[in-house]
C-alpha positions as protocol buffer text, in pm:
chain_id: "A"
residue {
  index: 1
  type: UNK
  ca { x: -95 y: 11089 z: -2733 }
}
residue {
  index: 2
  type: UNK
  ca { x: -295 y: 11278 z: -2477 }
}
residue {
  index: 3
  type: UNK
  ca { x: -468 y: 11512 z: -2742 }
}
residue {
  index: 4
  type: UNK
  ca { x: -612 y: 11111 z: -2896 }
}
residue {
  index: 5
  type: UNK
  ca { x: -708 y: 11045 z: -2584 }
}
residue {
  index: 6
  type: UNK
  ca { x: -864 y: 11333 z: -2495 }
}
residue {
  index: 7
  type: UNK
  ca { x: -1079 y: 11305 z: -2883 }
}
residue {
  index: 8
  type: UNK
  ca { x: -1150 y: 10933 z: -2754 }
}
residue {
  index: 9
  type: UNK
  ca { x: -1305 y: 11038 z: -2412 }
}
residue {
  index: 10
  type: UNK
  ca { x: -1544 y: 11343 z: -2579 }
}
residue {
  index: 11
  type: UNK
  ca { x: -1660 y: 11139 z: -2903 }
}
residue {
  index: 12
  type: UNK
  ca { x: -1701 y: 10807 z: -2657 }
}
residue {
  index: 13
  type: UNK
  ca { x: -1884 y: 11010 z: -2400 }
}
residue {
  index: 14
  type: UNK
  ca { x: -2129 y: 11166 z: -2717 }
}
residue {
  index: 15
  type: UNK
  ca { x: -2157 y: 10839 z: -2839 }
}
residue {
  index: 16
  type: UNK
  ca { x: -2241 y: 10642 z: -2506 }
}
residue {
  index: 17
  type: UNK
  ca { x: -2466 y: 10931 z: -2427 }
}
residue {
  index: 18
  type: UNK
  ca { x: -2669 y: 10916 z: -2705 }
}
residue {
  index: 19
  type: UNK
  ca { x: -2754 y: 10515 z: -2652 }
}
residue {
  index: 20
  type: UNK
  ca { x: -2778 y: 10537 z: -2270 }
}
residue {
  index: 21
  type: UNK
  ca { x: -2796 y: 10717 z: -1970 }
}
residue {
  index: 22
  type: UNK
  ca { x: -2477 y: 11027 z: -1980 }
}
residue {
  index: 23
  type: UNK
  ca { x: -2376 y: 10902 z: -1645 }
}
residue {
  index: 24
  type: UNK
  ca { x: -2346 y: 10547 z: -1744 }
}
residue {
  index: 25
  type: UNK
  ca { x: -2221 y: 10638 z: -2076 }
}
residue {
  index: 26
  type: UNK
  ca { x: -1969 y: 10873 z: -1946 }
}
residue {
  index: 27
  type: UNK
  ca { x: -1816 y: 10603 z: -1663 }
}
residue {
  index: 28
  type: UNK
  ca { x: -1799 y: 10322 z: -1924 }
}
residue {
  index: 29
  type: UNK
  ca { x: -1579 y: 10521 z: -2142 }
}
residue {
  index: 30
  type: UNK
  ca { x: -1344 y: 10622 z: -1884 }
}
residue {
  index: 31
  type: UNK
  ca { x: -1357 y: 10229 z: -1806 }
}
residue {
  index: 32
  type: UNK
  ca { x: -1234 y: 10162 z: -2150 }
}
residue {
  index: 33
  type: UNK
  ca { x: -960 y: 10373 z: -2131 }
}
residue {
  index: 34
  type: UNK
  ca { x: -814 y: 10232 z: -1807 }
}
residue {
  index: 35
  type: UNK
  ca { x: -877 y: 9891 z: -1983 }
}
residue {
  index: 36
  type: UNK
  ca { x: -703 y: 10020 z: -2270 }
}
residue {
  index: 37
  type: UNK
  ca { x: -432 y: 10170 z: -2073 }
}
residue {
  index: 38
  type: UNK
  ca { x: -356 y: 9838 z: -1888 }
}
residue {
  index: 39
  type: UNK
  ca { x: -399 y: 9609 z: -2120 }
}
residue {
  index: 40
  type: UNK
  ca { x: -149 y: 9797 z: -2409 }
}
residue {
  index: 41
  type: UNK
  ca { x: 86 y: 9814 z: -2047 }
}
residue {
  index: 42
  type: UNK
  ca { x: 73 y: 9467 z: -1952 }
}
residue {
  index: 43
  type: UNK
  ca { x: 132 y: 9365 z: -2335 }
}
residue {
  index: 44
  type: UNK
  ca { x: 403 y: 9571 z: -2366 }
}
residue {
  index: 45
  type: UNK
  ca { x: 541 y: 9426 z: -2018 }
}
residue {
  index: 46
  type: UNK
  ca { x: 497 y: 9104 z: -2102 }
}
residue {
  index: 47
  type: UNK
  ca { x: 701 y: 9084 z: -2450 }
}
residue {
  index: 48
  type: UNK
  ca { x: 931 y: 9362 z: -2303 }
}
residue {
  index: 49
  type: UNK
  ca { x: 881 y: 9608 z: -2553 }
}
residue {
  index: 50
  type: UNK
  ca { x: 811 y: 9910 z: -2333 }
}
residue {
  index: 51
  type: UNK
  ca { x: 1003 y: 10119 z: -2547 }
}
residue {
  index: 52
  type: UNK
  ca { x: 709 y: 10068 z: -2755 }
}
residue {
  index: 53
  type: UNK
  ca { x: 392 y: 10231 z: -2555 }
}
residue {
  index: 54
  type: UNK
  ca { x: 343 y: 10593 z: -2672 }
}
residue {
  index: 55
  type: UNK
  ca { x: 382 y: 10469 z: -3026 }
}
residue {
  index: 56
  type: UNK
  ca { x: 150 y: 10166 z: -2988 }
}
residue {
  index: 57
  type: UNK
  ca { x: -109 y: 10353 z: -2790 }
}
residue {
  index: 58
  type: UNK
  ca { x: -100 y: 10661 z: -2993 }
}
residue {
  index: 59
  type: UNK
  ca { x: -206 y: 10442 z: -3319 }
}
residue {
  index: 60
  type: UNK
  ca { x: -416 y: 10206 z: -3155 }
}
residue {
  index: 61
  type: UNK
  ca { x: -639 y: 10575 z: -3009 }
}
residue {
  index: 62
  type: UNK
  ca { x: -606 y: 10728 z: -3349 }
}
residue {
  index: 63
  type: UNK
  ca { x: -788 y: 10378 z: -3515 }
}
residue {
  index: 64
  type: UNK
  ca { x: -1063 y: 10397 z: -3212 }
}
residue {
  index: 65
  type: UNK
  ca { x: -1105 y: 10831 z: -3270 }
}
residue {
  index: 66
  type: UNK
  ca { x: -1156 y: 10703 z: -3589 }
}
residue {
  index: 67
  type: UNK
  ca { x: -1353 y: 10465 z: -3564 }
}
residue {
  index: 68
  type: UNK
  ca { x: -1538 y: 10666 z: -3285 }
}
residue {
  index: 69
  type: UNK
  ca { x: -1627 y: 10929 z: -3529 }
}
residue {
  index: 70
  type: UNK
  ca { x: -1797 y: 10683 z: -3791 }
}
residue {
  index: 71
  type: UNK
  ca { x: -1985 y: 10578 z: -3466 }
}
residue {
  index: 72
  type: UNK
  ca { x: -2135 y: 10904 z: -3463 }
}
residue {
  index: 73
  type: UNK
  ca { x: -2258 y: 10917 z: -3806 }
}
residue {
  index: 74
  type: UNK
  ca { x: -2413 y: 10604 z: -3758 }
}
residue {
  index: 75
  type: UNK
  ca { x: -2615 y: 10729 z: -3475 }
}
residue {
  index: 76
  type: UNK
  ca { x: -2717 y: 11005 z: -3663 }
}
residue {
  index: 77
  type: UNK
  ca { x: -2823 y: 10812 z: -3944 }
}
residue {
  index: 78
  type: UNK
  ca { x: -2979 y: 10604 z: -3734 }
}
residue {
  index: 79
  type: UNK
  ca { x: -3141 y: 10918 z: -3550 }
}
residue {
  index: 80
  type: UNK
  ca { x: -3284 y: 11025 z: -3940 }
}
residue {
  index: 81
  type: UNK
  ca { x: -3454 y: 10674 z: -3951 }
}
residue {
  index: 82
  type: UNK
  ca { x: -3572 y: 10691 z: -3681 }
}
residue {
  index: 83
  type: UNK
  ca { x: -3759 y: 10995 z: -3790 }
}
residue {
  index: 84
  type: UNK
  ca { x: -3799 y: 10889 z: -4149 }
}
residue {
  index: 85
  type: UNK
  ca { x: -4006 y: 10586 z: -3974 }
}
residue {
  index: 86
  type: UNK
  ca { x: -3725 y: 10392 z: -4188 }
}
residue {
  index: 87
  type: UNK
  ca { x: -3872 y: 10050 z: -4225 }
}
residue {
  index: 88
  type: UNK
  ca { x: -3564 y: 9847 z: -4178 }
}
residue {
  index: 89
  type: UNK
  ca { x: -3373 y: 10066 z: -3934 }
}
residue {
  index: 90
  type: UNK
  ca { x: -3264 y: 9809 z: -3679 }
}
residue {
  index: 91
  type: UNK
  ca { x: -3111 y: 9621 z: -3946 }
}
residue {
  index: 92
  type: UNK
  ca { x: -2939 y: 9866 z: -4080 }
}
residue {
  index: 93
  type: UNK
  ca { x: -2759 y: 9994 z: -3741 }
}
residue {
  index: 94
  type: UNK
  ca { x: -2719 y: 9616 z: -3664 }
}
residue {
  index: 95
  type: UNK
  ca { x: -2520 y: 9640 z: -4012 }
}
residue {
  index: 96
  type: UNK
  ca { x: -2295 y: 9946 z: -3998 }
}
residue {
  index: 97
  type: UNK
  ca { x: -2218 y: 9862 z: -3591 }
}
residue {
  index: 98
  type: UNK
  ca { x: -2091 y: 9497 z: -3710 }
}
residue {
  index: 99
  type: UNK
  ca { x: -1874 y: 9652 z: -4006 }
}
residue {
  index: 100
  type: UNK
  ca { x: -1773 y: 9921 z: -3762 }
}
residue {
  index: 101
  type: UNK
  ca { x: -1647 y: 9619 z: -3526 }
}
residue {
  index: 102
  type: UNK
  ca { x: -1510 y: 9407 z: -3754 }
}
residue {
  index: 103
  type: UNK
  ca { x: -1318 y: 9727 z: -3938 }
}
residue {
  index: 104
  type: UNK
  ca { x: -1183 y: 9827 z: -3569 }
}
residue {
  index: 105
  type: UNK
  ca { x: -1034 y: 9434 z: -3528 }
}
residue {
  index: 106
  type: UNK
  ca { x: -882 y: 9455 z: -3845 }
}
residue {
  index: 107
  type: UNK
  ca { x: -668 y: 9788 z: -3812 }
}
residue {
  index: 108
  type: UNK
  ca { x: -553 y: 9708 z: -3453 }
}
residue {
  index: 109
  type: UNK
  ca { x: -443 y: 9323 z: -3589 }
}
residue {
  index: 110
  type: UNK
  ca { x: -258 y: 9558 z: -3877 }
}
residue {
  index: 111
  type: UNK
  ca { x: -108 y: 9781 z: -3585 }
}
residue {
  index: 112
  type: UNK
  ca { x: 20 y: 9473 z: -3398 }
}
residue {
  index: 113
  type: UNK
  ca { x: 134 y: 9296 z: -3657 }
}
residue {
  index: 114
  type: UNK
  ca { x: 338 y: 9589 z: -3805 }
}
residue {
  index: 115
  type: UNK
  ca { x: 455 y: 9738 z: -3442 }
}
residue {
  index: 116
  type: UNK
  ca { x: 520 y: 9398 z: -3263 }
}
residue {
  index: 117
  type: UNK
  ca { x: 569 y: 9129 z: -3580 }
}
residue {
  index: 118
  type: UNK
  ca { x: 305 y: 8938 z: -3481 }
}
residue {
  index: 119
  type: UNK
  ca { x: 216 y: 8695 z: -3695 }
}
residue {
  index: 120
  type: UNK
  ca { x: -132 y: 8739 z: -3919 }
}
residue {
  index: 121
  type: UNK
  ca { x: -283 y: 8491 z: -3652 }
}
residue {
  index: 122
  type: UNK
  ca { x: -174 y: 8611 z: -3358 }
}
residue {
  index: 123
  type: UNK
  ca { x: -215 y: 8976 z: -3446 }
}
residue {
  index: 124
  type: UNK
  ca { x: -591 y: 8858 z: -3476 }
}
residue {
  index: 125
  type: UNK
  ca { x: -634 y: 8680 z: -3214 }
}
residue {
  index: 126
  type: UNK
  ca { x: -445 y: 8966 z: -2986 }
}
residue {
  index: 127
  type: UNK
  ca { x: -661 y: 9256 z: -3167 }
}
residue {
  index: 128
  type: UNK
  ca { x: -1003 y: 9051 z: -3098 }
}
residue {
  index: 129
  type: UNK
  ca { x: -863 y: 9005 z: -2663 }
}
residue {
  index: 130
  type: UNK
  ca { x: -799 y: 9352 z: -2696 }
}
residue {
  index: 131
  type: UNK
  ca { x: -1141 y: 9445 z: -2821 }
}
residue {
  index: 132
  type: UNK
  ca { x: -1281 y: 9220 z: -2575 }
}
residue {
  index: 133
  type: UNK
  ca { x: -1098 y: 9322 z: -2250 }
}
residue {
  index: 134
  type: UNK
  ca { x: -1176 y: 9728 z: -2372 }
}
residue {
  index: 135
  type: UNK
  ca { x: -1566 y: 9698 z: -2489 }
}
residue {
  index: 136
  type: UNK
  ca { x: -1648 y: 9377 z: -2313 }
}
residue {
  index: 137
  type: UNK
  ca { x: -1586 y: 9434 z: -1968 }
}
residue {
  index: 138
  type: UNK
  ca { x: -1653 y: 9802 z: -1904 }
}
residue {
  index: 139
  type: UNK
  ca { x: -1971 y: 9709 z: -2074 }
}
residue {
  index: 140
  type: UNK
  ca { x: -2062 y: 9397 z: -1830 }
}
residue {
  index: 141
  type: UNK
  ca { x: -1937 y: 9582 z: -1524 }
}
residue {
  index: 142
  type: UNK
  ca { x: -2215 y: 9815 z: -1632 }
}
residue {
  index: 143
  type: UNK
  ca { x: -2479 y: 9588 z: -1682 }
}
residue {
  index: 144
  type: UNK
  ca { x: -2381 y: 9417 z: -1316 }
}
């Protein structure tokens, strides 16, 4: 578990540091993994299935190292556009960023719906407040 989380904070600190500022990139990163921490914990807590929390945490790191990774590609390729003077370059990160999102959602709804038999829905619904709570606010405290 620590090794994934260890992958997450170096490829989420390369990635972060290649669209902003290291600093910035670096402390929203460490954000999302406090907001990851507590909001697999409180989960967990809530449906009392503590027994679950290395497992759940370990899968739900390994789907956001891999997702991470394609993240890095991405900005590479998008890094060769920008180069290459690629003509439609902004829609084309705009592109592989939504799949990227969209991909994330779908294997953490899988993870909850396998770990914790939620149902389709609520796996869904839980993945997308998950996404939310880890991207969403370490990214608006930063703006603030």
């Amino acid at each position: 578990m620590w090794k994934a989380v260890a992958f997450y904070l170096v490829s989420g600190i390369i990635v972060e540091s290649l669209i902003a500022d290291p600093a910035d990139g670096t402390l929203e990163v460490l954000l999302r993994t406090v907001m990851a921490f507590s909001t697999i914990i409180t989960l967990l807590l809530i449906m009392r299935k503590w027994d679950y929390f290395g497992q759940l945490f370990t899968a739900i790191f390994i789907c956001e190292n891999f997702i991470m990774t394609l993240a890095i590609g991405a900005e590479a390729l998008d890094l060769v556009m920008v180069m290459e003077h690629y003509e439609n370059r902004e829609e084309v990160s705009i592109g592989l960023a939504a799949f990227l999102v969209v991909w994330y959602i779908s294997i953490v709804s899988y993870i909850f719906r396998q770990m914790l038999s939620f149902k389709m829905s609520s796996s869904i619904v839980t993945a997308f407040s998950y996404f939310v709570l880890t991207y969403g606010l370490p990214m608006l405290f930063m703006d603030i």
